[in-house]
Coordinates of C-alpha atoms and ligand atoms in Angstrom, one line a residue:
M1 CA -126.9 23.2 -50.9
G2 CA -129.7 24.5 -53.0
T3 CA -132.9 26.0 -51.7
G4 CA -135.3 24.2 -54.0
A5 CA -136.1 27.3 -55.9
G6 CA -136.1 26.8 -59.7
T7 CA -133.4 28.7 -61.6
Y8 CA -134.5 27.6 -65.0
D9 CA -137.5 28.9 -66.9
L10 CA -139.1 25.7 -68.0
G11 CA -142.4 27.3 -69.1
L12 CA -144.2 25.6 -66.4
P13 CA -146.7 27.3 -64.0
A14 CA -144.9 28.1 -60.8
P15 CA -146.2 26.7 -57.6
E16 CA -147.9 29.1 -55.2
P17 CA -145.6 30.6 -52.6
T18 CA -146.2 29.3 -49.1
A19 CA -146.9 31.5 -46.1
S20 CA -143.1 31.7 -45.4
G21 CA -142.5 33.0 -48.9
R22 CA -140.8 29.8 -50.1
R23 CA -142.1 28.0 -53.1
A24 CA -144.3 25.1 -52.2
I25 CA -143.1 21.8 -53.5
G26 CA -145.7 19.6 -55.0
T27 CA -149.2 20.8 -54.0
H28 CA -150.2 23.7 -56.3
E29 CA -153.1 25.3 -54.5
G30 CA -154.0 27.3 -57.6
V31 CA -154.9 24.2 -59.7
R32 CA -155.9 22.0 -56.8
G33 CA -159.0 20.1 -57.8
A34 CA -158.8 21.2 -61.4
M35 CA -158.8 17.5 -62.3
S36 CA -161.8 16.0 -60.7
G37 CA -161.2 13.0 -58.4
H38 CA -157.6 14.0 -57.7
R39 CA -156.6 15.0 -54.2
D40 CA -154.1 17.5 -55.4
L41 CA -152.1 18.5 -58.5
G42 CA -148.6 19.6 -58.1
T43 CA -146.3 21.1 -60.6
V44 CA -142.6 20.5 -60.3
D45 CA -139.6 20.5 -62.6
A46 CA -138.5 17.0 -61.6
L47 CA -140.1 14.1 -60.0
V48 CA -138.3 11.1 -58.5
I49 CA -140.2 7.9 -57.9
G50 CA -138.8 6.3 -54.7
A51 CA -136.9 7.5 -51.7
G52 CA -134.4 4.6 -51.2
V53 CA -130.7 4.8 -51.8
S54 CA -131.1 5.9 -55.4
G55 CA -134.1 8.2 -54.9
L56 CA -132.6 10.1 -52.0
Y57 CA -129.4 10.9 -53.8
Q58 CA -131.2 11.8 -57.0
L59 CA -133.5 14.1 -55.1
L60 CA -130.6 15.8 -53.5
R61 CA -128.7 16.3 -56.8
L62 CA -131.7 17.7 -58.7
R63 CA -132.6 20.0 -55.8
D64 CA -129.1 21.3 -55.7
L65 CA -129.2 21.8 -59.4
G66 CA -131.9 24.4 -58.6
L67 CA -134.9 22.4 -59.8
R68 CA -138.2 22.2 -58.0
V69 CA -138.3 18.5 -57.2
V70 CA -140.4 16.1 -55.3
A71 CA -140.0 12.4 -54.5
L72 CA -143.0 10.1 -54.3
E73 CA -142.4 7.2 -52.0
A74 CA -144.7 4.2 -51.5
G75 CA -143.4 3.5 -48.0
S76 CA -144.0 5.6 -44.9
D77 CA -140.4 6.5 -44.5
V78 CA -137.1 6.7 -46.5
G79 CA -134.9 3.6 -47.1
G80 CA -136.4 1.6 -49.9
T81 CA -134.9 -1.9 -49.7
W82 CA -133.8 -1.2 -46.1
Y83 CA -137.2 0.1 -45.2
W84 CA -139.1 -3.0 -46.5
N85 CA -136.6 -5.8 -45.8
R86 CA -136.7 -6.0 -42.0
Y87 CA -136.6 -9.8 -41.6
P88 CA -134.2 -11.2 -38.9
G89 CA -130.7 -11.4 -40.2
A90 CA -131.1 -8.8 -42.9
R91 CA -127.8 -7.0 -43.4
F92 CA -125.3 -5.8 -46.0
D93 CA -123.4 -8.2 -48.2
S94 CA -121.1 -5.2 -49.0
E95 CA -118.5 -3.9 -46.5
S96 CA -120.4 -1.1 -44.7
Y97 CA -117.7 1.5 -45.5
T98 CA -118.0 0.8 -49.2
Y99 CA -121.8 1.0 -49.1
G100 CA -122.4 4.4 -47.7
Y101 CA -122.7 7.5 -50.0
S102 CA -119.4 9.0 -51.1
F103 CA -120.7 12.4 -52.3
S104 CA -120.2 14.3 -49.0
D105 CA -117.0 14.5 -47.0
A106 CA -118.9 15.7 -44.0
L107 CA -121.1 12.7 -44.1
L108 CA -118.2 10.4 -44.5
D109 CA -116.5 12.0 -41.5
E110 CA -119.4 12.0 -39.2
W111 CA -120.9 8.5 -39.7
E112 CA -119.5 5.5 -38.0
W113 CA -120.6 2.0 -38.9
T114 CA -120.6 -0.4 -36.0
E115 CA -120.2 -3.7 -38.0
H116 CA -118.2 -4.6 -41.1
F117 CA -121.5 -5.7 -42.7
S118 CA -124.2 -3.4 -41.3
P119 CA -127.5 -4.9 -40.0
Q120 CA -130.7 -3.5 -41.6
A121 CA -131.7 -1.4 -38.6
E122 CA -128.4 0.5 -38.7
T123 CA -128.6 1.0 -42.4
L124 CA -132.1 2.4 -42.1
R125 CA -130.9 4.7 -39.4
Y126 CA -128.1 5.9 -41.8
L127 CA -130.5 6.6 -44.6
R128 CA -132.8 8.5 -42.2
H129 CA -129.8 10.5 -41.1
V130 CA -129.0 11.3 -44.7
A131 CA -132.6 12.5 -45.3
D132 CA -132.4 14.7 -42.3
R133 CA -128.8 15.9 -42.7
F134 CA -129.5 17.1 -46.2
A135 CA -133.0 18.4 -45.5
L136 CA -134.6 16.0 -48.0
R137 CA -137.8 15.1 -46.2
A138 CA -139.5 18.4 -47.1
H139 CA -139.3 17.2 -50.7
I140 CA -140.6 13.7 -50.1
R141 CA -144.3 12.7 -50.1
F142 CA -144.7 9.3 -48.2
D143 CA -147.4 6.7 -48.7
R144 CA -147.7 7.7 -52.3
R145 CA -147.5 4.7 -54.6
V146 CA -147.2 5.8 -58.2
T147 CA -149.7 4.1 -60.5
S148 CA -149.3 5.9 -63.8
A149 CA -147.0 8.2 -65.7
T150 CA -148.2 9.7 -69.0
W151 CA -146.1 11.8 -71.4
D152 CA -147.7 14.8 -73.1
D153 CA -145.6 15.6 -76.1
E154 CA -147.1 19.0 -76.8
A155 CA -146.7 20.3 -73.2
C156 CA -143.4 18.3 -73.0
R157 CA -144.1 16.9 -69.6
W158 CA -145.2 13.9 -67.6
T159 CA -148.4 13.6 -65.6
V160 CA -147.8 11.2 -62.7
A161 CA -150.7 9.8 -60.7
T162 CA -150.6 8.0 -57.3
E163 CA -152.8 5.3 -55.9
D164 CA -154.3 7.8 -53.4
G165 CA -155.4 10.1 -56.2
S166 CA -152.8 12.8 -56.3
T167 CA -151.5 14.0 -59.6
W168 CA -148.3 15.7 -60.5
L169 CA -146.9 17.5 -63.6
T170 CA -143.2 17.3 -64.2
Q171 CA -140.8 17.9 -67.0
W172 CA -138.3 15.4 -65.8
L173 CA -139.1 12.0 -64.4
V174 CA -136.6 9.7 -62.7
T175 CA -137.5 6.2 -61.6
A176 CA -135.6 5.1 -58.5
I177 CA -137.9 2.1 -57.8
G178 CA -135.4 -0.6 -57.0
A179 CA -134.3 -3.8 -58.9
L180 CA -135.8 -6.1 -56.2
S181 CA -138.8 -4.3 -54.8
V182 CA -141.8 -6.3 -55.9
P183 CA -142.1 -9.4 -53.8
T184 CA -143.5 -12.6 -55.3
L185 CA -145.5 -15.2 -53.5
P186 CA -145.2 -18.8 -54.3
A187 CA -147.7 -20.2 -56.8
I188 CA -148.7 -23.1 -54.5
D189 CA -152.2 -24.5 -54.0
G190 CA -153.9 -23.4 -50.8
R191 CA -151.4 -20.5 -50.3
D192 CA -154.0 -18.4 -48.6
D193 CA -155.5 -21.2 -46.5
F194 CA -152.8 -21.2 -43.8
A195 CA -154.5 -20.2 -40.5
G196 CA -151.4 -18.7 -38.8
P197 CA -149.4 -15.7 -39.9
A198 CA -147.8 -16.1 -43.4
I199 CA -145.3 -13.3 -44.3
H200 CA -143.1 -12.5 -47.2
T201 CA -139.6 -11.5 -46.0
A202 CA -139.9 -8.1 -47.8
R203 CA -143.1 -7.3 -45.8
W204 CA -141.8 -8.2 -42.3
P205 CA -143.7 -6.2 -39.6
E206 CA -141.9 -3.1 -38.3
D207 CA -142.2 -4.2 -34.7
G208 CA -140.7 -7.6 -35.5
V209 CA -142.2 -11.0 -34.7
D210 CA -141.5 -13.1 -31.6
L211 CA -140.8 -16.5 -33.1
A212 CA -139.7 -18.0 -29.7
G213 CA -141.3 -21.4 -29.2
L214 CA -143.1 -21.5 -32.5
R215 CA -143.0 -24.1 -35.3
V216 CA -141.7 -22.0 -38.2
G217 CA -141.6 -23.0 -41.9
V218 CA -139.5 -21.1 -44.5
I219 CA -140.1 -21.6 -48.2
G220 CA -137.0 -20.6 -50.3
T221 CA -133.3 -20.8 -49.9
G222 CA -132.0 -17.7 -51.8
A223 CA -129.8 -14.9 -50.3
T224 CA -132.7 -13.7 -48.1
A225 CA -133.5 -17.1 -46.6
V226 CA -129.8 -17.8 -46.1
Q227 CA -129.6 -14.7 -43.9
L228 CA -132.9 -15.5 -42.1
I229 CA -132.6 -19.2 -41.4
P230 CA -129.7 -19.1 -38.8
E231 CA -131.6 -16.4 -36.9
V232 CA -134.9 -18.2 -36.8
A233 CA -133.1 -21.5 -35.9
K234 CA -131.8 -19.7 -32.7
V235 CA -135.3 -19.1 -31.3
A236 CA -137.9 -21.2 -33.0
A237 CA -139.1 -24.4 -31.4
S238 CA -138.7 -26.0 -34.8
L239 CA -137.7 -24.7 -38.2
T240 CA -138.6 -26.5 -41.4
V241 CA -136.8 -25.3 -44.5
F242 CA -138.6 -26.1 -47.7
Q243 CA -135.8 -26.1 -50.3
R244 CA -136.4 -26.5 -54.0
S245 CA -132.9 -25.5 -55.3
P246 CA -129.8 -25.3 -53.0
N247 CA -127.5 -22.3 -53.6
W248 CA -123.7 -22.0 -53.3
C249 CA -123.2 -19.8 -50.2
A250 CA -120.0 -18.2 -49.1
P251 CA -119.1 -17.1 -45.5
L252 CA -119.8 -13.4 -44.8
H253 CA -117.3 -13.2 -41.9
N254 CA -119.0 -10.3 -40.3
R255 CA -117.7 -8.8 -37.0
P256 CA -118.0 -5.6 -35.0
I257 CA -115.7 -2.8 -36.0
D258 CA -113.4 -2.2 -33.0
A259 CA -111.6 1.0 -32.3
E260 CA -108.5 0.0 -34.1
A261 CA -110.4 -1.0 -37.3
Q262 CA -112.5 2.2 -37.0
A263 CA -109.3 4.3 -37.1
R264 CA -108.0 2.4 -40.1
I265 CA -111.3 2.8 -41.9
R266 CA -111.3 6.6 -41.1
E267 CA -107.8 6.8 -42.6
N268 CA -108.5 4.8 -45.7
Q269 CA -112.1 5.3 -46.5
R270 CA -111.6 7.6 -49.4
D271 CA -109.0 5.3 -50.9
M272 CA -111.3 2.4 -50.5
L273 CA -114.1 4.2 -52.2
R274 CA -111.7 5.2 -55.0
R275 CA -110.8 1.6 -55.4
C276 CA -114.5 0.6 -55.6
R277 CA -114.8 2.9 -58.6
E278 CA -112.2 0.9 -60.4
T279 CA -113.4 -2.7 -59.7
F280 CA -115.7 -4.7 -61.8
G281 CA -118.5 -4.9 -59.3
G282 CA -117.9 -1.7 -57.3
F283 CA -116.6 -3.8 -54.4
L284 CA -113.2 -3.8 -52.7
H285 CA -112.8 -7.3 -54.2
D286 CA -111.7 -7.7 -57.9
A287 CA -110.6 -10.6 -60.1
E288 CA -107.1 -11.9 -60.1
G289 CA -104.9 -11.7 -63.2
E290 CA -104.3 -15.5 -63.2
K291 CA -106.3 -18.3 -64.4
T292 CA -106.9 -21.6 -62.5
T293 CA -104.7 -23.3 -65.1
D294 CA -101.7 -21.0 -64.4
V295 CA -101.2 -22.5 -60.9
T296 CA -100.8 -25.9 -59.4
E297 CA -103.5 -27.7 -57.6
V298 CA -101.8 -27.1 -54.3
E299 CA -101.6 -23.4 -55.0
R300 CA -105.2 -23.2 -56.1
E301 CA -106.5 -25.0 -53.0
A302 CA -104.4 -22.7 -50.8
F303 CA -105.7 -19.6 -52.7
W304 CA -109.3 -20.8 -52.3
E305 CA -108.8 -21.5 -48.6
Q306 CA -107.6 -18.0 -48.2
R307 CA -110.5 -16.5 -50.1
Y308 CA -112.9 -18.7 -48.1
A309 CA -111.5 -17.1 -44.9
E310 CA -112.0 -13.5 -46.3
P311 CA -115.1 -11.4 -45.7
G312 CA -117.8 -10.5 -48.2
F313 CA -117.7 -11.2 -51.9
A314 CA -114.0 -12.2 -52.0
L315 CA -114.8 -15.6 -53.4
W316 CA -117.2 -14.4 -56.0
F317 CA -115.4 -11.2 -57.2
A318 CA -111.8 -11.8 -56.3
N319 CA -111.2 -15.2 -57.9
Y320 CA -109.2 -16.5 -60.8
R321 CA -110.3 -14.7 -63.9
D322 CA -111.5 -17.9 -65.7
V323 CA -113.9 -19.2 -63.0
M324 CA -116.9 -17.3 -64.3
V325 CA -116.3 -18.1 -68.0
S326 CA -114.7 -21.6 -68.2
P327 CA -116.9 -24.6 -67.2
D328 CA -113.7 -26.6 -66.2
A329 CA -112.4 -23.8 -64.0
N330 CA -115.8 -23.3 -62.5
R331 CA -116.2 -27.1 -61.8
L332 CA -112.9 -27.0 -59.8
L333 CA -114.2 -24.2 -57.7
S334 CA -117.6 -25.7 -57.2
D335 CA -115.9 -29.0 -56.1
F336 CA -114.0 -27.0 -53.5
M337 CA -117.2 -25.3 -52.3
A338 CA -119.0 -28.7 -52.1
R339 CA -116.2 -30.1 -49.9
K340 CA -116.7 -27.1 -47.6
I341 CA -120.4 -27.8 -47.3
A342 CA -119.7 -31.5 -46.6
E343 CA -117.2 -30.5 -43.9
R344 CA -119.6 -28.2 -42.1
V345 CA -122.9 -30.2 -42.2
H346 CA -122.7 -33.2 -39.9
D347 CA -125.4 -35.4 -41.6
P348 CA -124.0 -36.5 -45.0
D349 CA -127.5 -36.9 -46.5
V350 CA -128.4 -33.3 -45.5
A351 CA -125.1 -32.0 -46.8
K352 CA -125.7 -33.8 -50.1
R353 CA -129.1 -32.0 -50.4
L354 CA -127.4 -28.6 -49.7
I355 CA -124.9 -29.0 -52.5
P356 CA -126.2 -27.6 -55.9
T357 CA -125.9 -29.9 -58.8
D358 CA -127.7 -27.9 -61.5
H359 CA -125.4 -24.8 -61.6
G360 CA -121.8 -23.9 -60.7
F361 CA -120.6 -21.5 -58.0
G362 CA -121.2 -17.9 -58.8
T363 CA -123.5 -18.4 -61.8
K364 CA -126.4 -17.2 -59.6
R365 CA -126.2 -14.4 -57.1
V366 CA -124.1 -15.9 -54.3
P367 CA -125.8 -15.7 -50.9
L368 CA -123.4 -14.7 -48.0
E369 CA -124.0 -16.6 -44.8
T370 CA -123.3 -16.6 -41.1
G371 CA -123.7 -20.1 -39.6
Y372 CA -126.1 -21.1 -42.4
Y373 CA -124.7 -24.6 -42.8
E374 CA -124.3 -25.1 -39.1
A375 CA -128.0 -24.3 -38.6
Y376 CA -128.8 -27.7 -40.2
N377 CA -126.8 -29.4 -37.4
Q378 CA -129.3 -28.2 -34.8
P379 CA -131.8 -30.7 -33.6
N380 CA -134.7 -28.2 -34.1
V381 CA -133.9 -27.7 -37.9
E382 CA -135.2 -29.9 -40.7
L383 CA -134.4 -29.6 -44.4
V384 CA -137.2 -30.7 -46.7
D385 CA -135.9 -31.3 -50.2
L386 CA -138.7 -30.4 -52.5
R387 CA -137.1 -32.1 -55.5
E388 CA -137.7 -35.4 -53.7
T389 CA -140.9 -34.6 -52.0
P390 CA -142.6 -31.5 -53.6
I391 CA -145.2 -29.4 -51.9
V392 CA -148.7 -30.6 -52.6
R393 CA -150.5 -27.8 -50.9
I394 CA -150.6 -25.3 -48.1
T395 CA -153.3 -26.1 -45.6
A396 CA -154.7 -24.3 -42.5
E397 CA -152.3 -26.3 -40.3
G398 CA -149.1 -26.1 -42.4
V399 CA -147.5 -27.5 -45.5
T400 CA -148.2 -30.8 -47.0
T401 CA -145.6 -32.5 -49.2
T402 CA -145.9 -35.7 -51.1
A403 CA -144.2 -37.4 -48.1
R404 CA -146.2 -36.0 -45.2
D405 CA -147.9 -33.0 -43.3
H406 CA -145.6 -30.4 -41.7
P407 CA -147.7 -28.7 -39.0
L408 CA -146.6 -25.0 -38.5
D409 CA -147.5 -22.0 -36.5
F410 CA -145.7 -19.4 -38.7
L411 CA -144.9 -19.5 -42.4
V412 CA -142.3 -17.4 -44.1
F413 CA -142.2 -16.8 -47.9
A414 CA -138.5 -16.1 -48.8
T415 CA -139.6 -16.5 -52.4
G416 CA -137.9 -13.6 -54.0
F417 CA -139.0 -10.8 -56.3
D418 CA -140.3 -9.9 -59.7
A419 CA -136.8 -8.6 -60.5
V420 CA -135.7 -5.4 -62.2
T421 CA -138.7 -4.9 -64.6
G422 CA -141.3 -5.9 -62.0
A423 CA -141.5 -2.4 -60.4
F424 CA -141.9 -0.8 -63.9
D425 CA -144.7 -3.2 -64.7
Q426 CA -146.7 -2.0 -61.8
I427 CA -146.8 1.6 -63.2
D428 CA -148.8 2.3 -66.3
V429 CA -146.0 4.2 -68.1
R430 CA -147.2 5.8 -71.4
G431 CA -144.8 7.6 -73.7
V432 CA -145.0 9.3 -77.1
G433 CA -148.4 8.5 -78.8
G434 CA -149.7 6.7 -75.7
S435 CA -147.4 3.7 -76.3
T436 CA -146.9 1.7 -73.1
L437 CA -143.6 0.7 -71.5
R438 CA -145.0 -2.7 -70.9
A439 CA -145.5 -3.1 -74.7
A440 CA -142.1 -1.7 -75.5
W441 CA -140.5 -4.2 -73.1
A442 CA -142.8 -7.2 -74.0
N443 CA -139.9 -9.1 -75.5
G444 CA -137.5 -7.9 -72.8
P445 CA -136.2 -4.4 -71.9
V446 CA -134.7 -2.2 -74.6
T447 CA -132.7 0.7 -73.2
Y448 CA -129.9 3.0 -73.9
L449 CA -127.2 2.8 -71.2
G450 CA -129.9 1.2 -69.0
L451 CA -131.0 4.8 -68.4
Q452 CA -133.4 5.8 -71.1
V453 CA -135.9 4.2 -73.5
P454 CA -136.8 5.3 -77.0
G455 CA -140.4 6.8 -77.1
F456 CA -140.2 7.8 -73.4
P457 CA -138.6 11.3 -73.4
N458 CA -137.2 12.9 -70.2
L459 CA -137.6 9.6 -68.3
F460 CA -134.5 8.2 -66.7
T461 CA -134.4 4.7 -65.2
V462 CA -131.8 4.8 -62.4
A463 CA -130.7 1.3 -61.5
G464 CA -133.1 0.0 -64.1
P465 CA -132.6 -2.9 -66.6
H466 CA -129.4 -3.2 -68.5
N467 CA -127.8 -0.7 -66.1
V468 CA -124.6 -1.5 -64.3
S469 CA -126.3 -1.2 -60.9
T470 CA -127.9 -4.6 -61.5
L471 CA -124.6 -6.5 -60.8
C472 CA -122.9 -4.1 -58.5
N473 CA -122.3 -2.8 -55.0
M474 CA -125.5 -0.8 -55.5
P475 CA -124.6 2.7 -54.1
R476 CA -121.3 2.8 -56.0
C477 CA -123.2 2.3 -59.3
I478 CA -126.2 4.4 -58.2
E479 CA -124.0 7.4 -57.5
Q480 CA -122.6 7.1 -61.0
N481 CA -126.1 6.8 -62.5
V482 CA -127.5 9.8 -60.6
D483 CA -124.5 12.0 -61.3
W484 CA -124.8 11.2 -65.0
V485 CA -128.5 11.8 -65.1
T486 CA -128.1 15.1 -63.3
D487 CA -125.4 16.3 -65.7
C488 CA -127.5 15.2 -68.6
I489 CA -130.5 17.2 -67.5
S490 CA -128.2 20.2 -66.7
H491 CA -126.7 19.9 -70.2
V492 CA -130.2 19.9 -71.9
L493 CA -131.3 22.9 -69.9
A494 CA -128.1 24.8 -70.5
R495 CA -128.6 24.3 -74.3
G496 CA -132.0 25.9 -73.9
A497 CA -133.7 22.6 -74.8
N498 CA -136.3 20.8 -72.8
R499 CA -136.5 17.3 -74.2
I500 CA -134.1 14.4 -74.5
E501 CA -134.9 10.9 -75.9
A502 CA -132.8 7.9 -76.6
S503 CA -132.7 7.1 -80.3
V504 CA -133.9 3.7 -81.6
P505 CA -130.5 2.7 -83.1
S506 CA -128.6 3.6 -79.9
A507 CA -130.9 1.6 -77.7
G508 CA -130.7 -1.3 -80.1
E509 CA -126.9 -1.2 -80.0
W510 CA -126.8 -0.9 -76.2
T511 CA -129.3 -3.8 -75.7
A512 CA -127.2 -6.0 -78.0
H513 CA -124.0 -5.0 -76.1
T514 CA -125.7 -5.8 -72.8
Y515 CA -126.6 -9.3 -74.1
E516 CA -122.9 -9.7 -75.1
T517 CA -121.7 -8.8 -71.6
V518 CA -124.0 -11.5 -70.2
D519 CA -123.5 -14.1 -72.9
R520 CA -119.7 -14.5 -72.3
L521 CA -120.3 -15.5 -68.7
L522 CA -121.5 -18.9 -67.4
L523 CA -124.3 -17.2 -65.6
S524 CA -126.0 -16.8 -69.0
K525 CA -126.7 -20.5 -69.1
V526 CA -128.4 -20.6 -65.7
D527 CA -131.9 -19.5 -64.9
S528 CA -132.1 -16.9 -62.2
W529 CA -133.5 -13.4 -61.6
F530 CA -130.6 -12.1 -63.7
H531 CA -132.8 -13.1 -66.6
G532 CA -136.1 -12.4 -65.0
V533 CA -136.8 -16.1 -64.5
N534 CA -139.3 -16.6 -61.6
S535 CA -141.3 -19.8 -61.4
N536 CA -144.1 -17.9 -59.8
L537 CA -144.4 -15.7 -62.8
P538 CA -144.6 -18.2 -65.6
G539 CA -145.5 -15.8 -68.4
K540 CA -142.3 -13.8 -68.1
R541 CA -139.9 -14.0 -71.0
R542 CA -136.3 -15.1 -70.2
R543 CA -134.1 -12.1 -71.2
P544 CA -130.9 -10.7 -69.7
L545 CA -132.0 -7.9 -67.3
I546 CA -128.5 -7.1 -66.0
Y547 CA -125.5 -5.4 -67.5
A548 CA -122.4 -7.6 -66.9
G549 CA -119.6 -5.4 -68.4
G550 CA -118.5 -4.0 -65.0
L551 CA -118.5 -0.5 -63.6
P552 CA -115.3 0.9 -65.1
R553 CA -116.4 0.0 -68.7
Y554 CA -119.9 1.2 -68.1
R555 CA -118.7 4.5 -66.7
E556 CA -116.3 5.0 -69.5
R557 CA -119.1 4.5 -72.1
C558 CA -121.5 6.8 -70.2
D559 CA -118.7 9.5 -70.1
E560 CA -117.9 9.1 -73.8
V561 CA -121.6 9.6 -74.6
A562 CA -121.8 12.7 -72.5
A563 CA -118.5 14.1 -73.9
A564 CA -119.8 13.7 -77.4
G565 CA -122.8 15.9 -76.6
Y566 CA -125.0 13.0 -75.5
E567 CA -124.4 11.0 -78.6
G568 CA -127.2 8.6 -79.4
F569 CA -129.8 10.9 -77.8
L570 CA -132.2 13.3 -79.6
I571 CA -132.2 16.7 -77.8
S572 CA -134.7 19.3 -78.8
Ligands
NAP601 P1 -134.4 -15.5 -54.7 O1 -132.9 -15.5 -54.7 O2 -135.2 -15.3 -55.9 O3 -134.8 -16.8 -53.9 C1 -136.1 -17.2 -53.9 C2 -136.2 -18.6 -53.3 O4 -137.5 -19.0 -53.1 C3 -135.5 -19.7 -54.1 O5 -134.8 -20.6 -53.3 C4 -136.6 -20.3 -54.9 O6 -136.3 -21.6 -55.3 C5 -137.7 -20.3 -53.8 N1 -139.0 -20.4 -54.3 C6 -139.7 -19.5 -55.0 N2 -140.9 -19.9 -55.4 C7 -141.0 -21.1 -54.8 C8 -142.0 -22.1 -54.8 N3 -143.2 -21.8 -55.4 N4 -141.8 -23.2 -54.2 C9 -140.6 -23.5 -53.5 N5 -139.6 -22.6 -53.5 C10 -139.8 -21.4 -54.2 O7 -134.9 -14.4 -53.6 P2 -134.1 -13.7 -52.4 O8 -133.5 -14.8 -51.6 O9 -135.1 -12.8 -51.7 O10 -133.0 -12.9 -53.0 C11 -133.2 -12.1 -54.1 C12 -132.1 -11.1 -54.3 O11 -132.1 -10.1 -53.3 C13 -130.7 -11.7 -54.1 O12 -130.3 -12.4 -55.2 C14 -129.9 -10.5 -53.8 O13 -129.5 -9.8 -55.0 C15 -130.9 -9.6 -53.1 N6 -130.6 -9.8 -51.6 C16 -129.5 -9.0 -51.2 C17 -129.2 -9.1 -49.8 C18 -128.0 -8.3 -49.4 O14 -127.4 -7.6 -50.1 N7 -127.7 -8.3 -48.2 C19 -129.8 -10.0 -49.0 C20 -130.9 -10.7 -49.5 C21 -131.2 -10.6 -50.8 P3 -135.8 -21.8 -56.8 O15 -134.4 -21.3 -56.8 O16 -135.9 -23.3 -57.1 O17 -136.7 -21.0 -57.8

């Protein structure tokens, strides 16, 4: 493991040594206060924005490369998604043992997941363990929300400023800011009038909330709400779910990992992780070779029954290979799923309202559920279909629809995120000649490999738009991203260069290729966060934000680019 001491001469002023003789990371006493109004000014070789799953690993790799590196984190602890999303029921949709980092054998050997799909608290504990285990905390500054990043072409470095007034100079800048990290509130009249607590799921209080005996309302029925609703239904006096669009949900089938399963996982973990490298979405599950039309109806039904009984994303990712591209095949699968909903929900009218009619199974991100449909059989749970009776306004007492008032004590916004580009929009990123990233992406993101943007040298966008991570078992794709970025920086430095920038034609080609990967799938026809569609952000352009070519193909392209001396990039 590296010490954090720089091994490359980057022509940057070195930080002052600390009392212990080690180089200080971040706060450079010698120039402190040189820029008036700034709390401190640190000079580093590399700066990572975010200390979630991506940021932690990127920090570790750059530190071990020998760079002086700092990570600036908006939260008060590590964890990113798993730090912010603490709502009841929050847990992995990926098998736990396929979600953890794979870079360290020691870490793999020492960590034991307790459930097949780990709950949020355990995942956060894991990420804290990683931060401590690899001595990363010394390099992280918490409660530092980055507000701007400005490129200085002459000095060949970025100036990064935070909300609290600190400023940092860095040659390399990596964003690890998450694809779903900017919560959006519903654009509903009177939203701020509610007298009781009103909380977005991604801002759930750290100490939790006691919902016992309360009248709770939940707006939204996406993957978050689908995890939350059965948990709230267990304790609330009443739960009113305000649904605008039902989703196709598949059973998660979570259970504790018993001793026998633990032993099997220990034995097979590396094989499982190797398999994840080779599957489309980085999961254990992968598409079948057959099409729906290659089999009889009886065989098809039996196959889908089997998949329905399997854990995780089996139904979404390990299905017939035509169900995500052929409308006819998808309709058959959607009909199967509709029958399942009708079987599980007692009241036929409620069941009907829970069955999507505007999109097919898997054409939006599939929520995984544990007792979601059964929650609607409880006497304390009411489904309000906003397509029939829209919300008129939120009042001090609750929610008023066109049908009636719904008095509430507690209101939950499970209303999603400004996906993928939202976190970039919150930072004033200025590249060569002062051009802004917001302007560069005004018509939708333009990137090369989903990792760099022309006009923004030395900036890498881990898990950013058009990057494989956007439709993936995140850590599997994040590790690929981070390893590639680290090798790239290492390559530039080894060549004695200090600047790398994606060329305009290479970004144009990649963006067109990204669109092609999306266009061949049925999901391209359906509005969702995959295309940046969010009714609460009406000004947003609909453009593919994800890369849908799969992990093996993405990795192959990234490796080819690297092997060809970082083809498509300008290195100087
Ligand atoms: P989401 O999928 O965007 O769902 C937001 C929900 O809020 C939708 O049902 C939406 O309805 C509704 N909504 C938004 N504005 C509304 C308004 N003004 N009035 C009424 N309803 C409104 O957000 P999410 O559930 O937070 O999930 C986002 C993503 O996070 C998921 O797709 C997934 O990738 C990720 N996630 C992952 C996990 C996991 O891995 N364990 C868990 C949860 C979430 P419409 O559909 O009609 O717009």
